[in-house]
């Protein structure tokens, strides 16, 4: 592989105009496709195989025209102190608002008048109008949303407090200025790392091009492939992070090769042949982790994973082709100012020398000093890192899972205000009612759906945490009944989750007696089912992803213990990251610092999401750092010397890459969406733990304790595994053995910069 990538790098350097033109053309085509594409498809959030989804499907069949997946809105009215919603003036204002809602948009299916539906609180001060739409929330037009807001203004003008909640108001989340700040921090880190503006700008430029192509392609294909507007969120997040990092490693290796006296085309070829090999395998681990999300069988998660994986593939291809092409355009401007005078001696701290010595006249860099410190005290460093991560992971033992609702919105939003008004007026469980569907088609002889529904209603009323059970409503065929159950507790509580399980257990007993099955659905029940489905899929997913990556890393490092150490270190960092997420978003520690206005259960997708994404990113640093150690060991250095060499060559660049990735992820903490805020924080803290504690402390300490046995591989496995030559040993042998090879030329003439 190294030989092929070496040739590819030289080709891209020589034919830089052609290569650059291809990427510009791809960006233009993707941009035109995105600009002319139909609007993003609606994300119905279907969860195949769950009881809640089967109930939704049954409702669509038995109650045609009800559109169970349609968007809903609740317009909540609150009378001033001392007044009642039954007062003539207030009642007239509500009726005008209801009329405006009915006539405001053609997408409105029906509006339930509060007085007809008896949707008034016991104290008489709160009422709500239920608005049902023919389309999902993502399909609602701006005109429909404007009409909803205008109707609320009419009520406010009459002196009422009016707030609006429901999924009709869902929109593409905004990240705010913090994402831009994250990119700005990345630029500063790159400038400090390279000491040249052009070299610092290349990773940013290529990452933005890659993300632009990826996100534009997703937008262009959204209608064809049924991709929702949220699919590109993860692609943007991951694409920026890995795009900058992969380019950073190629540019850094290129500068190191030039520092050793090679001409620029040869340096570009060797950079792509060596660091490029690590980029390929690091990218493969990320792709495996993201594509593996398909095993969860949640369409939204699958689409996000595949879209992000596609963006990672683009980032790898850009690093291997566009980066060497742009280095050709940049010329000496991609190098430090003193490169021509001192042979790039300022890069000696990164490049090092072939036999593990510090460059002549150069003091050992920070990476060298740190590696030697760890080698002197491996047990102390290992115990400190492991105990520290273990302490951070403690909150993960109280992890509670759920999905965000209007109760997790910022307190200044109308959705949150409507949520609080309904909780105060009708009880906490009113914001998350359960829907029971009684199917009587297969009822036993002598049993009717009416009797079965009556029994269900009676027994459910007797369960703990039940506030209200509505009378059943029947379909036209008379074989299906629908009931609503209002819990006493809020939707995201453990008590409501237990109630869902209790109702299902009760329904199973009734089904055995009557033959009429009862299904529990609704948003709250769907959230419970999603959490259960994700929990059930976590272990198989972890086994699949870690197993495939373990095999891949055995091929890369030709070792058994190094991949095992990498996997165990990842588990340590991801559990610690989950502990930090629980502490901030569930317990409320430092919540004001991170803008968390409402604590509550952790998003159900967070554990499996972090396992997938963090594993792929963690393996990036493992590959980039340890391949340098493997390279030094193959060249004859002792195990301890190889660790020092790996850190001298790679610690500075890996540190810069980690800071950049943390900055990019942290930029999403400023999002208005609680889910994206949590994802941004979780990924940022996970990268911090993995890069600076696991890869920089645990890895060298374990390698120091293992010594030569770290690189042990059974002979039978050596013959079985392919030799992909990630460290470029075969490439060096080939070049050194060629009388007319590039090395000879490099030795005869100075670097042309």
XYZ file of C-alpha atoms in Angstrom:
753
model
C 0.000 0.000 0.000
C 2.772 2.441 0.876
C 4.250 2.089 -2.610
C 0.918 2.744 -4.297
C 0.226 5.782 -2.125
C 3.768 7.034 -2.739
C 3.112 7.005 -6.469
C -0.287 8.622 -5.954
C 1.256 11.436 -3.909
C 3.898 12.157 -6.535
C 1.301 12.062 -9.293
C -0.949 14.527 -7.426
C 2.045 16.813 -6.838
C 3.092 16.760 -10.512
C -0.429 16.982 -11.943
C -1.621 19.434 -9.336
C -3.654 21.564 -11.743
C -5.534 18.513 -12.983
C -6.154 17.178 -9.463
C -7.273 20.562 -8.123
C -9.591 21.029 -11.099
C -11.268 17.681 -10.408
C -11.986 18.592 -6.778
C -13.235 22.066 -7.694
C -15.501 20.481 -10.319
C -16.842 17.997 -7.754
C -17.564 20.834 -5.329
C -19.345 22.804 -8.066
C -21.435 19.820 -9.177
C -22.409 19.007 -5.591
C -23.260 22.657 -4.931
C -25.459 22.919 -8.023
C -27.157 19.656 -7.087
C -27.864 20.931 -3.584
C -29.174 24.260 -4.861
C -31.582 22.630 -7.314
C -32.653 19.697 -5.131
C -36.104 19.329 -3.659
C -36.664 20.172 -0.018
C -35.262 17.665 2.498
C -37.543 14.760 3.221
C -39.421 14.508 6.458
C -37.915 12.355 9.166
C -40.786 10.256 10.492
C -38.527 8.642 13.095
C -39.939 5.179 12.515
C -38.543 2.441 14.731
C -39.097 -0.923 12.998
C -39.815 -3.874 15.257
C -41.089 -1.920 18.271
C -44.561 -2.153 19.771
C -45.057 1.601 19.525
C -44.323 1.523 15.790
C -46.665 -1.444 15.231
C -49.404 0.525 16.977
C -48.800 3.570 14.766
C -48.975 1.353 11.683
C -52.204 -0.214 12.955
C -53.730 3.231 13.512
C -52.938 4.187 9.924
C -54.759 1.051 8.722
C -57.795 1.113 11.040
C -58.297 4.885 11.285
C -57.702 6.095 7.712
C -57.283 9.816 7.366
C -56.203 10.377 10.976
C -52.521 10.732 9.981
C -50.981 9.496 13.214
C -47.562 10.747 12.091
C -48.836 14.258 11.353
C -47.478 17.258 13.222
C -49.360 18.585 16.212
C -49.337 21.843 18.101
C -50.865 22.860 21.388
C -51.784 26.502 21.738
C -52.001 27.091 25.493
C -54.014 29.998 26.929
C -53.561 31.378 30.437
C -55.964 33.921 31.910
C -54.605 36.816 33.996
C -54.679 36.605 37.783
C -58.249 36.845 39.081
C -59.817 35.953 35.729
C -61.105 32.723 34.219
C -61.013 31.282 30.724
C -64.812 31.073 30.986
C -65.123 34.865 31.115
C -66.929 36.096 27.964
C -64.085 38.324 26.802
C -61.478 35.580 27.220
C -63.729 32.995 25.599
C -64.276 35.269 22.610
C -60.520 35.796 22.257
C -59.889 32.030 22.295
C -62.615 31.431 19.692
C -61.091 34.054 17.415
C -57.714 32.361 17.778
C -59.204 28.933 17.006
C -60.863 30.340 13.898
C -57.563 31.885 12.804
C -55.843 28.524 13.305
C -58.445 26.706 11.205
C -58.280 29.140 8.317
C -54.609 30.044 8.528
C -53.158 27.169 6.511
C -54.272 24.493 4.059
C -51.992 22.031 5.883
C -54.189 22.132 8.985
C -56.285 18.982 9.377
C -58.411 19.977 12.362
C -58.409 22.205 15.424
C -59.998 21.098 18.708
C -61.864 23.964 20.374
C -60.961 24.040 24.119
C -64.571 24.592 25.182
C -66.001 21.827 22.984
C -63.217 19.387 23.957
C -63.436 20.442 27.619
C -59.734 21.211 27.609
C -59.836 23.527 30.634
C -57.910 23.153 33.858
C -59.642 22.657 37.189
C -58.849 26.182 38.339
C -60.326 27.535 35.100
C -57.302 29.674 34.243
C -55.669 27.413 31.634
C -57.017 26.054 28.348
C -55.448 24.662 25.208
C -56.386 24.146 21.568
C -55.015 21.041 19.851
C -53.978 21.643 16.213
C -53.441 18.582 13.982
C -51.707 18.863 10.622
C -51.827 16.739 7.487
C -48.028 16.628 7.236
C -45.099 16.017 9.578
C -43.277 18.795 11.394
C -40.399 18.889 8.906
C -42.859 19.166 6.008
C -44.698 22.144 7.446
C -44.303 25.215 5.288
C -43.038 28.502 6.656
C -46.480 29.953 5.918
C -48.106 27.387 8.214
C -45.663 28.147 11.013
C -46.196 31.886 10.537
C -49.955 31.368 10.710
C -49.514 29.487 13.995
C -47.440 32.312 15.452
C -49.855 34.993 14.176
C -52.810 33.212 15.787
C -50.966 33.203 19.119
C -50.367 36.946 18.773
C -54.110 37.516 18.407
C -54.677 35.904 21.798
C -51.890 37.932 23.403
C -53.366 41.153 22.046
C -56.571 40.299 23.923
C -54.656 40.211 27.229
C -54.133 36.438 27.504
C -50.851 34.675 27.925
C -50.471 32.411 24.885
C -47.664 29.889 24.304
C -47.271 27.203 21.661
C -45.758 23.729 21.974
C -45.658 20.505 20.018
C -43.580 19.083 17.193
C -45.081 21.496 14.640
C -42.415 23.983 15.700
C -39.421 21.710 15.176
C -36.794 23.265 12.973
C -33.221 22.738 11.874
C -31.156 23.578 14.980
C -28.792 26.509 15.000
C -25.258 26.221 16.351
C -24.583 29.905 16.805
C -21.207 31.611 16.879
C -19.446 28.939 18.925
C -18.979 26.704 15.881
C -17.142 29.552 14.152
C -15.067 30.045 17.298
C -14.140 26.353 17.184
C -12.873 26.709 13.629
C -11.003 29.889 14.589
C -9.264 28.051 17.443
C -8.336 25.312 14.970
C -6.742 27.932 12.725
C -4.693 29.344 15.618
C -3.496 25.860 16.600
C -2.469 25.159 13.010
C -0.524 28.414 12.769
C 1.300 27.646 16.023
C 2.011 24.087 14.890
C 3.372 24.945 11.447
C 4.700 28.481 11.875
C 3.468 29.324 8.362
C 0.084 30.729 7.372
C -0.101 28.790 4.099
C 0.657 25.457 5.776
C -1.885 26.253 8.481
C -4.520 27.204 5.937
C -4.260 24.033 3.854
C -5.943 21.680 6.381
C -8.739 24.181 6.984
C -9.288 24.775 3.280
C -9.351 21.095 2.353
C -11.588 20.210 5.321
C -14.117 22.849 4.272
C -13.995 21.588 0.681
C -14.581 18.015 1.866
C -17.464 19.001 4.125
C -18.890 21.191 1.358
C -18.887 18.282 -1.087
C -20.259 15.848 1.487
C -23.059 18.029 2.846
C -24.016 19.305 -0.613
C -24.221 15.731 -1.878
C -26.416 14.764 1.066
C -28.699 17.711 0.321
C -28.801 16.892 -3.383
C -29.754 13.267 -2.679
C -32.122 14.017 0.213
C -35.281 13.575 -1.824
C -34.038 10.554 -3.787
C -32.677 8.651 -0.779
C -35.251 9.908 1.725
C -32.675 11.766 3.815
C -33.959 14.211 6.398
C -32.669 17.699 7.064
C -30.878 16.468 10.211
C -28.842 13.809 8.399
C -26.015 16.218 7.588
C -25.448 17.283 11.217
C -23.134 14.412 12.102
C -21.495 14.563 8.659
C -20.573 18.203 9.243
C -19.261 17.525 12.749
C -17.146 14.488 11.851
C -16.126 15.774 8.417
C -14.614 18.968 9.800
C -12.753 17.169 12.569
C -11.200 14.331 10.563
C -10.713 16.512 7.489
C -8.473 18.913 9.406
C -6.680 16.111 11.247
C -5.912 13.956 8.205
C -4.583 16.936 6.267
C -2.547 17.978 9.310
C -0.748 14.632 9.425
C 0.083 14.669 5.704
C 1.361 18.260 5.754
C 3.418 17.622 8.895
C 5.061 14.528 7.409
C 5.751 16.415 4.171
C 7.587 19.146 6.058
C 9.548 16.547 7.995
C 10.606 14.847 4.742
C 11.737 18.187 3.288
C 13.666 18.782 6.526
C 15.720 15.675 5.760
C 16.856 17.199 2.448
C 14.449 15.647 -0.043
C 13.061 17.598 -2.954
C 9.435 18.621 -2.652
C 7.901 16.107 -5.061
C 9.738 13.256 -3.377
C 8.712 14.580 0.044
C 5.081 14.691 -1.052
C 5.272 11.109 -2.299
C 6.850 9.846 0.908
C 4.406 11.806 3.080
C 1.444 10.228 1.324
C 3.128 6.807 1.289
C 3.775 6.780 5.046
C 1.415 9.170 6.852
C -1.117 8.534 4.074
C -1.147 4.828 4.929
C -1.986 5.718 8.511
C -4.715 8.070 7.240
C -6.272 5.259 5.191
C -6.439 2.833 8.095
C -7.523 5.499 10.573
C -10.278 6.462 8.169
C -11.290 2.821 7.821
C -11.778 2.481 11.569
C -14.023 5.571 11.589
C -15.998 4.275 8.597
C -16.426 0.850 10.227
C -17.755 2.474 13.397
C -20.180 4.737 11.513
C -21.447 2.138 9.044
C -21.850 -0.275 11.957
C -24.665 1.941 13.264
C -26.895 0.192 10.724
C -27.090 -2.853 13.023
C -29.212 -0.804 15.438
C -31.963 -0.702 12.781
C -33.098 2.837 13.528
C -33.468 4.552 10.125
C -32.483 8.024 11.338
C -29.324 6.701 13.009
C -28.479 4.594 9.969
C -28.778 7.570 7.626
C -26.664 9.780 9.875
C -23.980 7.094 10.144
C -23.820 6.393 6.404
C -23.781 10.100 5.532
C -20.969 10.769 8.005
C -19.037 7.730 6.729
C -19.280 9.089 3.189
C -17.878 12.415 4.362
C -14.974 10.614 6.076
C -14.181 8.787 2.819
C -14.101 12.150 1.040
C -11.767 13.525 3.750
C -9.371 10.595 3.225
C -9.352 11.005 -0.560
C -8.739 14.748 -0.251
C -5.841 14.172 2.157
C -4.243 11.711 -0.273
C -4.687 13.765 -3.452
C -5.646 17.407 -2.956
C -3.174 18.041 -0.124
C -0.071 17.059 -2.172
C -1.493 19.049 -5.105
C -1.903 22.166 -2.978
C 1.555 21.654 -1.486
C 2.833 21.825 -5.043
C 1.081 25.150 -5.560
C 2.265 26.510 -2.211
C 5.955 25.863 -2.821
C 8.269 27.337 -0.193
C 5.366 29.251 1.362
C 4.211 26.030 3.046
C 7.552 25.844 4.865
C 8.914 27.854 7.815
C 10.808 31.027 6.915
C 14.107 29.573 8.100
C 13.692 26.375 6.098
C 16.019 27.449 3.314
C 18.734 28.650 5.643
C 18.815 25.872 8.204
C 17.428 22.919 6.294
C 14.187 23.021 8.200
C 15.937 22.626 11.537
C 12.873 24.062 13.207
C 11.114 20.880 12.173
C 13.718 18.700 13.873
C 11.595 18.467 16.983
C 8.890 16.851 14.867
C 11.001 14.958 12.383
C 13.800 13.658 14.573
C 16.556 11.509 13.123
C 16.583 8.032 11.704
C 18.149 6.346 14.742
C 16.185 7.952 17.574
C 18.765 10.653 18.449
C 17.845 14.270 19.041
C 18.831 16.470 16.117
C 22.272 17.952 16.465
C 22.160 21.109 18.421
C 18.465 20.735 19.276
C 17.095 20.276 22.757
C 14.668 17.346 23.203
C 11.136 18.487 22.466
C 8.212 18.141 24.844
C 7.135 14.822 23.352
C 10.589 13.344 23.944
C 10.748 14.582 27.521
C 7.264 13.292 28.299
C 7.974 9.860 26.811
C 11.166 9.525 28.842
C 9.284 10.570 31.982
C 6.663 7.856 31.380
C 9.354 5.243 30.685
C 10.945 6.029 34.048
C 7.632 5.794 35.959
C 5.271 3.611 33.897
C 3.332 2.151 36.833
C 2.731 5.514 38.512
C 1.581 7.123 35.243
C -0.654 4.167 34.390
C -2.320 4.068 37.811
C -2.827 7.842 37.902
C -4.494 7.900 34.471
C -6.664 4.837 35.084
C -7.775 5.944 38.564
C -8.501 9.455 37.317
C -10.615 8.212 34.408
C -12.323 5.747 36.707
C -13.302 8.530 39.087
C -14.759 10.595 36.226
C -16.683 7.525 35.063
C -18.502 7.054 38.407
C -21.553 9.188 37.430
C -22.163 6.809 34.510
C -23.426 4.242 37.033
C -26.553 6.382 37.515
C -27.149 6.885 33.788
C -30.826 7.457 32.912
C -31.829 7.320 29.259
C -34.626 9.104 27.435
C -35.350 11.319 24.451
C -35.639 15.116 24.610
C -39.067 16.757 24.588
C -40.317 20.302 25.044
C -39.394 20.032 28.731
C -35.720 20.043 27.753
C -36.019 23.213 25.657
C -34.452 26.465 26.878
C -36.673 28.260 29.391
C -37.097 31.312 27.163
C -38.696 29.364 24.275
C -42.449 29.284 23.729
C -42.329 25.455 23.589
C -40.902 25.274 27.094
C -43.344 27.881 28.401
C -46.281 25.947 26.926
C -44.920 22.757 28.488
C -44.728 24.384 31.914
C -48.206 25.906 31.627
C -49.731 22.525 30.778
C -47.849 20.870 33.648
C -49.109 23.485 36.098
C -52.672 23.406 34.838
C -53.242 19.722 34.062
C -50.408 17.811 35.753
C -46.872 16.795 34.671
C -48.025 13.713 32.746
C -50.293 15.716 30.487
C -47.321 16.580 28.259
C -46.719 12.908 27.486
C -50.000 10.976 27.214
C -49.933 7.309 26.289
C -52.119 5.971 23.502
C -53.608 2.472 23.832
C -54.812 0.678 20.696
C -57.067 -2.338 21.295
C -57.191 -4.690 18.287
C -60.277 -6.918 18.465
C -60.118 -8.628 15.075
C -58.724 -11.829 16.558
C -60.821 -11.735 19.725
C -62.112 -15.030 21.065
C -65.656 -16.120 20.280
C -68.137 -14.243 22.440
C -65.655 -11.440 23.101
C -66.076 -7.978 21.574
C -63.645 -5.119 21.212
C -65.981 -3.017 23.376
C -65.791 -5.400 26.304
C -62.038 -5.785 25.870
C -61.533 -1.998 25.731
C -63.716 -1.537 28.820
C -61.646 -4.092 30.725
C -58.411 -2.453 29.593
C -59.657 0.944 30.772
C -60.744 -0.431 34.151
C -57.504 -2.278 34.900
C -55.266 0.525 33.685
C -57.082 3.008 35.956
C -56.056 0.841 38.880
C -52.338 1.048 38.090
C -49.982 3.308 39.997
C -49.066 6.656 38.428
C -52.236 6.860 36.274
C -54.056 10.204 36.408
C -56.697 9.883 33.680
C -57.942 7.212 31.265
C -60.218 8.577 28.526
C -63.245 6.625 27.247
C -62.447 4.453 24.207
C -63.190 5.663 20.686
C -63.897 3.049 17.998
C -63.152 2.921 14.293
C -65.906 2.633 11.668
C -65.475 -1.146 11.376
C -65.966 -1.501 15.113
C -62.985 -3.838 15.529
C -60.458 -1.382 17.018
C -60.573 0.948 19.999
C -58.289 3.789 21.032
C -57.800 5.141 24.570
C -55.561 7.844 26.005
C -53.822 7.474 29.351
C -52.390 10.494 31.171
C -49.653 9.579 33.687
C -49.167 11.456 36.932
C -45.426 11.857 36.295
C -43.638 13.814 33.584
C -42.896 12.043 30.276
C -39.150 11.588 30.815
C -39.423 10.159 34.329
C -38.605 6.640 35.476
C -42.154 6.364 36.888
C -43.703 6.913 33.450
C -41.363 4.340 31.913
C -42.410 1.834 34.580
C -46.048 2.635 33.836
C -45.553 1.758 30.157
C -44.163 -1.649 31.162
C -46.979 -2.178 33.679
C -49.653 -1.411 31.073
C -48.073 -3.836 28.644
C -47.922 -6.565 31.276
C -51.591 -5.958 32.109
C -52.489 -5.981 28.402
C -50.779 -9.349 27.931
C -52.988 -10.889 30.591
C -56.136 -9.406 29.026
C -55.085 -10.681 25.594
C -54.803 -14.239 26.921
C -58.353 -14.054 28.276
C -60.070 -12.204 25.421
C -57.828 -12.654 22.385
C -57.853 -8.870 21.839
C -54.323 -7.489 21.907
C -53.533 -4.044 23.269
C -50.588 -1.992 22.007
C -49.121 1.033 23.792
C -47.844 3.904 21.663
C -47.484 7.658 21.632
C -44.345 9.758 21.796
C -43.539 8.720 25.355
C -43.950 5.000 24.615
C -41.890 5.420 21.456
C -39.098 6.968 23.512
C -39.206 4.020 25.905
C -39.003 1.563 23.012
C -36.136 3.462 21.403
C -34.157 3.347 24.643
C -34.764 -0.383 24.987
C -33.838 -1.047 21.373
C -30.616 0.903 21.708
C -29.705 -0.876 24.948
C -30.303 -4.264 23.325
C -28.166 -3.318 20.313
C -25.227 -1.893 22.292
C -23.403 -5.170 23.025
C -23.768 -6.652 19.482
C -22.720 -3.323 17.995
C -19.733 -3.045 20.299
C -18.673 -6.600 19.467
C -18.993 -5.991 15.723
C -17.159 -2.670 15.617
C -14.413 -3.528 18.092
C -13.976 -6.977 16.544
C -13.549 -5.661 12.994
C -11.293 -2.836 14.143
C -9.230 -5.282 16.235
C -8.569 -7.367 13.116
C -7.738 -4.227 11.153
C -5.284 -3.018 13.798
C -3.632 -6.452 13.921
C -2.964 -6.043 10.210
C -1.635 -2.511 10.746
C 0.592 -3.173 13.774
C 1.246 -6.910 13.277
C 0.679 -7.419 16.976
C -1.954 -8.929 19.246
C -1.386 -6.928 22.419
C -1.240 -3.472 20.832
C -4.773 -3.714 19.333
C -6.034 -5.224 22.601
C -4.533 -2.336 24.551
C -6.089 0.112 22.066
C -9.563 -1.373 22.520
C -9.369 -1.443 26.324
C -8.100 2.133 26.398
C -11.024 3.198 24.233
C -13.525 1.592 26.611
C -11.930 3.474 29.488
C -12.177 6.836 27.728
C -15.753 6.363 26.473
C -17.060 5.329 29.921
C -15.317 8.338 31.469
C -16.882 10.581 28.803
C -20.325 9.161 29.583
C -19.684 9.899 33.252
C -18.901 13.521 32.393
C -22.065 13.766 30.261
C -24.174 12.446 33.152
C -22.539 14.869 35.599
C -23.293 17.903 33.410
C -26.568 17.081 31.646
C -28.246 14.833 34.234
C -26.818 15.998 37.559
C -26.371 19.630 36.516
C -22.708 20.068 37.457
C -21.273 23.112 35.615
C -24.572 23.316 33.725
C -24.430 27.120 33.614
C -20.961 27.012 32.072
C -22.176 24.836 29.192
C -25.556 26.517 28.774
C -27.618 23.548 29.997
C -30.886 25.104 31.115
C -32.736 21.880 31.873
C -31.219 18.703 33.283
C -32.818 15.328 32.712
C -32.257 11.894 31.226
C -29.415 11.430 28.772
C -30.447 11.055 25.149
C -31.085 7.376 24.433
C -28.784 7.340 21.418
C -25.852 8.836 23.321
C -24.126 5.632 24.577
C -24.210 3.760 21.273
C -23.487 6.956 19.371
C -20.428 7.705 21.467
C -19.215 4.119 21.213
C -19.306 4.331 17.429
C -17.934 7.792 16.831
C -15.407 7.933 19.668
C -14.041 4.494 18.831
C -13.312 5.566 15.279
C -11.692 8.814 16.380
C -9.719 7.147 19.183
C -8.223 4.709 16.719
C -7.059 7.705 14.646
C -4.647 8.750 17.375
C -3.674 5.161 18.066
C -2.750 4.628 14.425
C -0.897 7.925 13.979
C 1.087 7.673 17.215
C 1.854 3.960 17.377
C 2.723 3.519 13.679
C 5.707 5.792 14.322
C 6.722 3.537 17.207
C 6.230 0.462 15.061
C 8.277 2.086 12.299
C 11.157 2.763 14.696
C 10.979 -0.765 16.163
C 11.068 -2.338 12.696
C 14.159 -0.254 11.934
C 15.973 -1.862 14.853
C 15.366 0.391 17.831
C 14.771 -1.099 21.273
C 11.139 -0.985 22.503
C 11.781 1.925 24.879
C 13.651 3.894 22.229
C 10.804 3.246 19.782
C 8.322 4.774 22.218
C 10.495 7.885 22.573
C 10.909 8.123 18.799
C 7.177 7.826 18.271
C 6.518 10.659 20.700
C 9.277 12.853 19.314
C 7.842 12.483 15.823
C 4.149 12.448 16.594
C 3.283 13.913 20.005
C 3.226 17.523 18.855
C 1.121 16.780 15.801
C -1.262 14.437 17.649
C -1.679 17.066 20.363
C -2.500 19.702 17.764
C -4.922 17.319 16.040
C -6.681 16.575 19.333
C -7.001 20.258 20.244
C -8.441 20.939 16.791
C -10.945 18.103 17.046
C -11.962 19.189 20.552
C -12.442 22.746 19.291
C -14.625 21.618 16.385
C -16.822 19.430 18.587
C -17.004 22.018 21.353
C -18.302 24.480 18.796
C -21.541 22.509 18.679
C -22.115 23.026 22.419
C -23.568 26.401 21.463
C -26.369 24.769 19.490
C -29.958 25.647 20.315
C -30.835 21.947 20.149
C -30.241 20.024 23.379
C -29.384 16.817 21.497
C -26.644 18.451 19.405
C -25.359 20.314 22.471
C -25.011 17.003 24.304
C -23.345 15.299 21.335
C -20.857 18.146 20.943
C -19.912 18.088 24.634
C -19.729 14.288 24.774
C -17.455 13.997 21.729
C -15.232 16.888 22.826
C -14.655 15.499 26.330
C -14.199 11.971 24.962
C -11.476 13.122 22.558
C -9.795 14.996 25.421
C -9.749 11.915 27.641
C -8.662 9.574 24.863
C -5.966 11.744 23.308
C -4.342 13.208 26.415
C -4.882 10.525 29.054
C -5.224 7.240 27.188
C -2.996 7.701 24.124
C -0.471 10.045 25.745
C -0.248 8.356 29.159
C -1.760 4.884 29.248
C -0.361 3.798 25.862
C 3.341 4.597 26.505
C 3.094 3.238 30.064
C 1.645 -0.077 28.890
C 4.172 -0.345 26.047
C 6.994 0.348 28.495
C 5.788 -2.448 30.780
C 5.261 -4.900 27.908
C 8.595 -4.209 26.263
C 9.374 -6.365 23.238
C 6.349 -8.596 23.873
C 4.083 -5.699 22.834
C 4.983 -6.468 19.218
C 4.527 -10.228 19.563
C 2.540 -12.018 16.864
C 2.305 -15.824 16.519
C 4.126 -17.164 13.474
C 1.033 -18.832 12.073
C -0.797 -15.504 12.321
C 2.113 -13.688 10.657
C 1.674 -15.927 7.622
C -2.091 -15.520 7.651
C -2.264 -11.721 7.922
C -1.452 -9.639 4.820
C 1.506 -7.281 5.092
C 0.172 -3.853 4.158
C 3.446 -2.090 5.018
C 1.901 0.873 6.847
C 5.297 1.905 8.209
C 6.719 2.088 4.653
C 9.542 -0.392 5.206
C 8.970 -2.001 1.818
C 8.892 1.423 0.185
C 12.230 2.387 1.745
C 13.819 -0.873 0.684
C 12.565 -0.397 -2.842
C 13.796 3.194 -3.053
C 17.151 2.465 -1.420
C 17.734 -0.501 -3.713
C 17.152 1.503 -6.882
C 20.329 3.029 -8.269
C 18.300 5.682 -10.010
C 15.708 5.929 -7.251
C 14.544 9.184 -5.793
C 16.789 8.798 -2.753
C 19.867 8.902 -4.934
C 18.665 12.073 -6.560
C 17.828 13.537 -3.210
C 21.321 12.789 -2.006
C 22.943 14.416 -5.047
C 21.006 17.665 -5.156
C 19.648 19.975 -2.485
C 15.956 20.320 -1.773
C 14.283 22.558 -4.322
C 12.108 24.854 -2.272
